[in-house]
Short mmCIF file of C-alpha atoms in Angstrom, two decimals:
data_model
loop_
_atom_site.label_atom_id
_atom_site.label_comp_id
_atom_site.label_asym_id
_atom_site.label_seq_id
_atom_site.Cartn_x
_atom_site.Cartn_y
_atom_site.Cartn_z
CA MET T 933 -35.04 12.55 38.30
CA ARG T 934 -32.52 9.85 37.39
CA ALA T 935 -34.92 7.19 38.69
CA ILE T 936 -37.68 8.56 36.45
CA LEU T 937 -35.38 8.53 33.40
CA ASN T 938 -34.22 4.99 34.17
CA GLY T 939 -37.83 3.91 34.55
CA TYR T 940 -38.73 5.47 31.21
CA ARG T 941 -35.74 3.81 29.54
CA PHE T 942 -36.92 0.45 30.87
CA LEU T 943 -40.39 1.04 29.40
CA ASN T 944 -38.66 2.09 26.18
CA THR T 945 -36.66 -1.15 26.13
CA LEU T 946 -39.91 -3.09 26.48
CA SER T 947 -41.56 -0.94 23.74
CA VAL T 948 -44.33 -0.04 26.19
CA ASP T 949 -43.88 3.66 25.42
CA VAL T 950 -44.29 2.94 21.70
CA ALA T 951 -47.58 1.14 22.37
CA LEU T 952 -48.84 3.97 24.60
CA GLY T 953 -47.73 6.49 21.97
CA ALA T 954 -49.77 4.60 19.36
CA MET T 955 -52.83 4.76 21.61
CA VAL T 956 -52.37 8.50 22.10
CA SER T 957 -51.89 8.95 18.34
CA CYS T 958 -55.09 7.02 17.64
CA LEU T 959 -57.09 9.18 20.06
CA PHE T 960 -55.46 12.30 18.61
CA LEU T 961 -56.27 11.46 14.99
CA CYS T 962 -59.80 10.31 15.82
CA SER T 963 -60.37 13.64 17.58
CA ALA T 964 -58.85 15.57 14.66
CA PHE T 965 -61.16 13.80 12.19
CA GLY T 966 -64.21 13.89 14.47
CA VAL T 967 -64.46 10.11 14.82
CA SER T 968 -65.55 8.39 18.05
CA VAL T 969 -63.61 5.32 19.19
CA SER T 970 -64.16 2.80 22.01
CA TRP T 971 -61.59 2.12 24.73
CA GLN T 972 -61.51 -1.54 23.66
CA THR T 973 -60.34 -0.52 20.18
CA VAL T 974 -57.64 1.79 21.53
CA LEU T 975 -56.38 -0.81 24.03
CA CYS T 976 -56.39 -3.55 21.38
CA LEU T 977 -54.38 -1.27 19.09
CA GLY T 978 -51.82 -0.64 21.84
CA LEU T 979 -51.43 -4.37 22.43
CA ALA T 980 -51.11 -5.03 18.69
CA VAL T 981 -48.35 -2.42 18.33
CA TRP T 982 -46.54 -3.79 21.38
CA LEU T 983 -46.79 -7.33 19.95
CA ILE T 984 -45.39 -6.26 16.57
CA TYR T 985 -42.40 -4.53 18.16
CA THR T 986 -41.80 -7.32 20.68
CA VAL T 987 -41.95 -10.09 18.08
CA ASP T 988 -39.63 -8.05 15.85
CA HIS T 989 -37.11 -7.68 18.71
CA LEU T 990 -37.38 -11.37 19.61
CA LEU T 991 -36.72 -12.39 16.00
CA ASP T 992 -33.71 -10.07 15.91
CA ALA T 993 -32.43 -11.48 19.21
CA LYS T 994 -32.78 -15.03 17.88
CA ARG T 995 -30.94 -14.17 14.66
CA MET T 996 -28.09 -12.53 16.60
CA LYS T 997 -27.65 -15.64 18.80
CA GLY T 998 -26.08 -13.89 21.78
CA GLY T 999 -24.23 -11.29 19.71
CA ALA T 1000 -26.68 -8.47 20.41
CA THR T 1001 -25.04 -5.06 20.81
CA THR T 1002 -27.95 -2.71 21.58
CA PRO T 1003 -29.49 -2.64 25.10
CA ARG T 1004 -32.91 -3.51 23.66
CA HIS T 1005 -31.72 -6.62 21.82
CA GLN T 1006 -29.52 -7.68 24.75
CA PHE T 1007 -32.55 -7.51 27.05
CA HIS T 1008 -34.75 -9.55 24.71
CA SER T 1009 -31.94 -12.06 24.21
CA ARG T 1010 -31.43 -12.53 27.98
CA ASN T 1011 -35.16 -12.69 28.70
CA PHE T 1012 -36.28 -14.46 25.52
CA LYS T 1013 -38.64 -17.00 27.14
CA ILE T 1014 -40.22 -14.46 29.50
CA MET T 1015 -40.87 -11.99 26.67
CA LEU T 1016 -42.22 -14.79 24.48
CA TRP T 1017 -44.76 -15.79 27.14
CA LEU T 1018 -45.70 -12.15 27.70
CA ALA T 1019 -46.27 -11.81 23.95
CA ILE T 1020 -48.54 -14.88 23.98
CA ALA T 1021 -50.48 -13.45 26.93
CA GLY T 1022 -50.78 -10.09 25.17
CA ALA T 1023 -52.10 -11.80 22.04
CA ALA T 1024 -54.72 -13.65 24.13
CA VAL T 1025 -55.94 -10.40 25.74
CA ALA T 1026 -56.06 -8.70 22.33
CA ALA T 1027 -58.10 -11.60 20.92
CA PHE T 1028 -60.58 -11.27 23.81
CA LEU T 1029 -60.93 -7.51 23.20
CA LEU T 1030 -61.79 -8.19 19.55
CA LEU T 1031 -65.20 -9.45 20.69
CA ALA T 1032 -66.18 -5.90 21.70
CA ILE T 1033 -64.88 -4.10 18.59
CA GLU T 1034 -67.16 -2.80 15.83
CA THR T 1035 -67.41 -4.89 12.64
CA GLY T 1036 -66.12 -2.15 10.32
CA ILE T 1037 -63.02 -1.57 12.45
CA LEU T 1038 -62.51 -5.32 12.75
CA ILE T 1039 -62.49 -5.76 8.96
CA VAL T 1040 -59.89 -3.03 8.49
CA GLY T 1041 -57.87 -4.56 11.33
CA VAL T 1042 -57.92 -8.01 9.69
CA VAL T 1043 -56.67 -6.54 6.40
CA LEU T 1044 -53.91 -4.70 8.24
CA THR T 1045 -52.97 -7.90 10.10
CA ALA T 1046 -52.46 -9.59 6.74
CA PHE T 1047 -50.01 -6.84 5.77
CA VAL T 1048 -48.20 -7.26 9.09
CA MET T 1049 -47.76 -10.97 8.32
CA ILE T 1050 -46.38 -10.05 4.89
CA TYR T 1051 -44.00 -7.60 6.61
CA PHE T 1052 -42.52 -10.32 8.81
CA LEU T 1053 -42.35 -12.84 5.94
CA LEU T 1054 -40.49 -10.38 3.69
CA LEU T 1055 -38.48 -8.72 6.48
CA LYS T 1056 -35.09 -9.81 5.11
CA ARG T 1057 -35.93 -8.72 1.56
CA LEU T 1058 -37.48 -5.32 2.25
CA SER T 1059 -34.15 -3.42 2.62
CA VAL T 1060 -34.85 0.26 1.78
CA ALA T 1061 -38.61 -0.32 1.71
CA LYS T 1062 -38.60 -1.56 5.33
CA GLU T 1063 -38.97 1.90 6.88
CA VAL T 1064 -41.57 3.00 4.32
CA PHE T 1065 -43.57 -0.19 4.84
CA GLY T 1066 -43.24 0.20 8.61
CA ALA T 1067 -44.47 3.80 8.42
CA VAL T 1068 -47.48 2.73 6.35
CA LEU T 1069 -48.31 -0.02 8.86
CA TYR T 1070 -48.02 2.30 11.88
CA PHE T 1071 -50.01 5.06 10.17
CA SER T 1072 -52.72 2.62 9.05
CA GLY T 1073 -52.87 1.08 12.52
CA VAL T 1074 -53.46 4.31 14.44
CA MET T 1075 -55.89 5.41 11.71
CA ILE T 1076 -58.00 2.22 11.71
CA PRO T 1077 -61.12 3.85 13.27
CA VAL T 1078 -60.85 6.80 10.85
CA ILE T 1079 -60.29 4.55 7.80
CA ALA T 1080 -63.23 2.34 8.80
CA THR T 1081 -65.47 5.40 9.15
CA ARG T 1082 -64.24 7.13 5.98
CA PRO T 1083 -63.49 4.36 3.46
CA GLU T 1084 -63.78 6.80 0.55
CA GLY T 1085 -60.33 8.16 1.40
CA ASP T 1086 -61.14 11.31 3.37
CA PHE T 1087 -58.43 10.29 5.85
CA LEU T 1088 -55.78 11.20 3.26
CA THR T 1089 -56.14 14.91 3.97
CA MET T 1090 -53.45 17.30 5.18
CA SER T 1091 -53.60 16.01 8.75
CA GLY T 1092 -53.26 12.39 7.67
CA ILE T 1093 -50.44 13.01 5.20
CA LEU T 1094 -48.50 15.17 7.65
CA PHE T 1095 -48.77 12.56 10.40
CA PHE T 1096 -47.50 9.91 7.98
CA LEU T 1097 -44.50 12.09 7.08
CA LEU T 1098 -43.63 12.52 10.76
CA VAL T 1099 -43.82 8.74 11.30
CA LEU T 1100 -41.60 8.15 8.26
CA ILE T 1101 -39.03 10.71 9.45
CA ASN T 1102 -39.05 9.08 12.89
CA LEU T 1103 -38.30 5.60 11.52
CA ILE T 1104 -35.60 6.74 9.09
CA LEU T 1105 -34.05 8.84 11.86
CA PHE T 1106 -33.80 5.73 14.05
CA SER T 1107 -32.30 3.84 11.12
CA TRP T 1108 -29.67 6.57 10.73
CA PHE T 1109 -28.68 6.41 14.40
CA ASP T 1110 -28.63 2.58 14.36
CA LEU T 1111 -26.44 2.42 11.24
CA ASP T 1112 -23.33 0.94 12.88
CA ALA T 1113 -25.21 -1.72 14.86
CA ASP T 1114 -27.39 -2.68 11.87
CA ALA T 1115 -24.37 -2.88 9.56
CA GLU T 1116 -22.55 -5.11 12.07
CA HIS T 1117 -25.49 -7.53 12.18
CA GLU T 1118 -26.13 -7.23 8.42
CA HIS T 1119 -29.62 -5.75 8.85
CA LYS T 1120 -31.02 -4.19 5.69
CA THR T 1121 -32.31 -0.69 6.39
CA VAL T 1122 -32.45 2.66 4.61
CA ALA T 1123 -29.24 3.71 6.37
CA THR T 1124 -27.26 0.55 5.57
CA GLN T 1125 -28.30 0.83 1.92
CA LEU T 1126 -27.78 4.58 1.45
CA GLY T 1127 -24.98 5.15 3.97
CA SER T 1128 -24.79 7.91 6.56
CA LYS T 1129 -24.51 10.80 4.08
CA GLY T 1130 -27.24 9.46 1.80
CA THR T 1131 -29.61 8.91 4.72
CA ARG T 1132 -28.85 12.38 6.09
CA LEU T 1133 -29.67 13.84 2.67
CA LEU T 1134 -32.94 11.88 2.51
CA LEU T 1135 -33.89 13.09 5.98
CA GLY T 1136 -33.07 16.66 4.96
CA VAL T 1137 -35.43 16.36 1.99
CA LEU T 1138 -38.20 14.90 4.16
CA TYR T 1139 -37.75 17.63 6.78
CA ALA T 1140 -37.89 20.27 4.03
CA ILE T 1141 -41.06 18.80 2.48
CA THR T 1142 -42.75 18.54 5.88
CA GLY T 1143 -41.66 22.05 6.85
CA LEU T 1144 -43.01 23.50 3.60
CA TYR T 1145 -46.21 21.54 4.08
CA LEU T 1146 -46.59 23.06 7.53
CA SER T 1147 -45.85 26.61 6.43
CA THR T 1148 -47.71 26.94 3.12
CA GLY T 1149 -51.37 27.27 3.92
CA PHE T 1150 -51.55 24.45 6.46
CA TYR T 1151 -52.24 26.88 9.31
CA ALA T 1152 -55.31 28.26 7.50
CA VAL T 1153 -56.79 24.82 6.80
CA ILE T 1154 -56.88 23.32 10.30
CA SER T 1155 -57.41 24.58 13.83
CA GLN T 1156 -54.65 26.40 15.69
CA ARG T 1157 -54.46 23.64 18.32
CA LEU T 1158 -53.94 20.98 15.68
CA TRP T 1159 -51.38 23.08 13.80
CA PHE T 1160 -49.32 23.79 16.93
CA THR T 1161 -49.38 20.09 17.86
CA PHE T 1162 -47.90 19.12 14.50
CA ILE T 1163 -45.35 21.95 14.74
CA ALA T 1164 -44.22 20.74 18.18
CA MET T 1165 -43.80 17.16 16.90
CA TYR T 1166 -41.89 18.37 13.84
CA LEU T 1167 -39.54 20.65 15.80
CA LEU T 1168 -38.70 17.96 18.35
CA LEU T 1169 -37.71 15.54 15.58
CA LEU T 1170 -35.76 18.32 13.87
CA ILE T 1171 -33.77 19.01 17.06
CA VAL T 1172 -32.77 15.33 17.20
CA PHE T 1173 -31.55 15.58 13.60
CA ILE T 1174 -29.60 18.83 14.15
CA PHE T 1175 -27.85 17.60 17.32
CA PRO T 1176 -27.09 13.93 16.62
CA GLU T 1177 -24.05 13.55 18.91
CA TRP T 1178 -25.94 14.51 22.07
CA HIS T 1179 -28.94 12.34 21.19
CA LYS T 1180 -26.78 9.33 20.28
CA LYS T 1181 -25.46 9.04 23.85
CA ASP T 1182 -27.41 6.42 25.84
CA GLU T 1183 -29.86 6.16 22.90
CA ARG T 1184 -31.47 9.49 23.81
CA TYR T 1185 -32.71 9.75 20.22
CA ARG T 1186 -34.94 6.74 20.79
CA VAL T 1187 -36.44 8.14 23.98
CA VAL T 1188 -37.08 11.54 22.38
CA GLY T 1189 -38.30 10.00 19.12
CA ASP T 1190 -40.86 7.84 20.90
CA PHE T 1191 -41.86 10.72 23.20
CA VAL T 1192 -42.87 12.74 20.11
CA PHE T 1193 -46.06 10.70 19.88
CA PHE T 1194 -47.05 11.69 23.42
CA LEU T 1195 -47.14 15.39 22.50
CA PRO T 1196 -50.71 15.09 21.10
CA LEU T 1197 -51.82 14.55 24.71
CA ALA T 1198 -51.71 18.34 25.04
CA TYR T 1199 -54.17 18.60 22.13
CA LEU T 1200 -56.50 16.08 23.77
CA ILE T 1201 -56.35 17.70 27.21
CA VAL T 1202 -56.52 21.42 26.34
#
């Protein structure tokens, strides 16, 4: 069991689980909205998400110049050249996969790529908006096939909005747990700007809004399978929030938080 956990933590350090979670989320949302998607699109999305996270960690590691305190940044600092070459290889594979992707999806992907570039260019200035911008990018990324198929905005229904709220909670929750490390390295995040109490209050409001959204009529609008999937994701994130001390040890919050996006596998399989 310990070997399995250590293996998962290693994948978590490499952000592989985040990329796989994005692929699962894409398949989940496409299924929920009745949109078909090719395996090339899903794989390309996974690589894109992995590249964004890896480049972000490499930039952080370079800025810290050997002073990294978190296991993830220490790993990327020690293995900077290897991770850089892996990122280049991943980008090459993603570029090759683009040849097999539908034009509509490709156009939406190009627009989203432009926003990703803006994100990295304005990374130091985003401060509180960083998590919101990150949530929008992640949500838009996993929704690319749906957005391309429904450009009139049908993707902004209850399912879409609720998924976005869960992504936003996830990112702000991570920011809350990473407060001390981010403050030490002068990273601008929601938590460093609002403080622990302010961030906890913001999370409480977001949990309340999401909980009300789930309970007031949401069950009647979508299928039971879809509703229970969202409930499971919400409750798992809520447990992390309610028991912070246990989840802070060995960065359990990060493992659980990333695992949340694997829960839709049950929806896809059942």
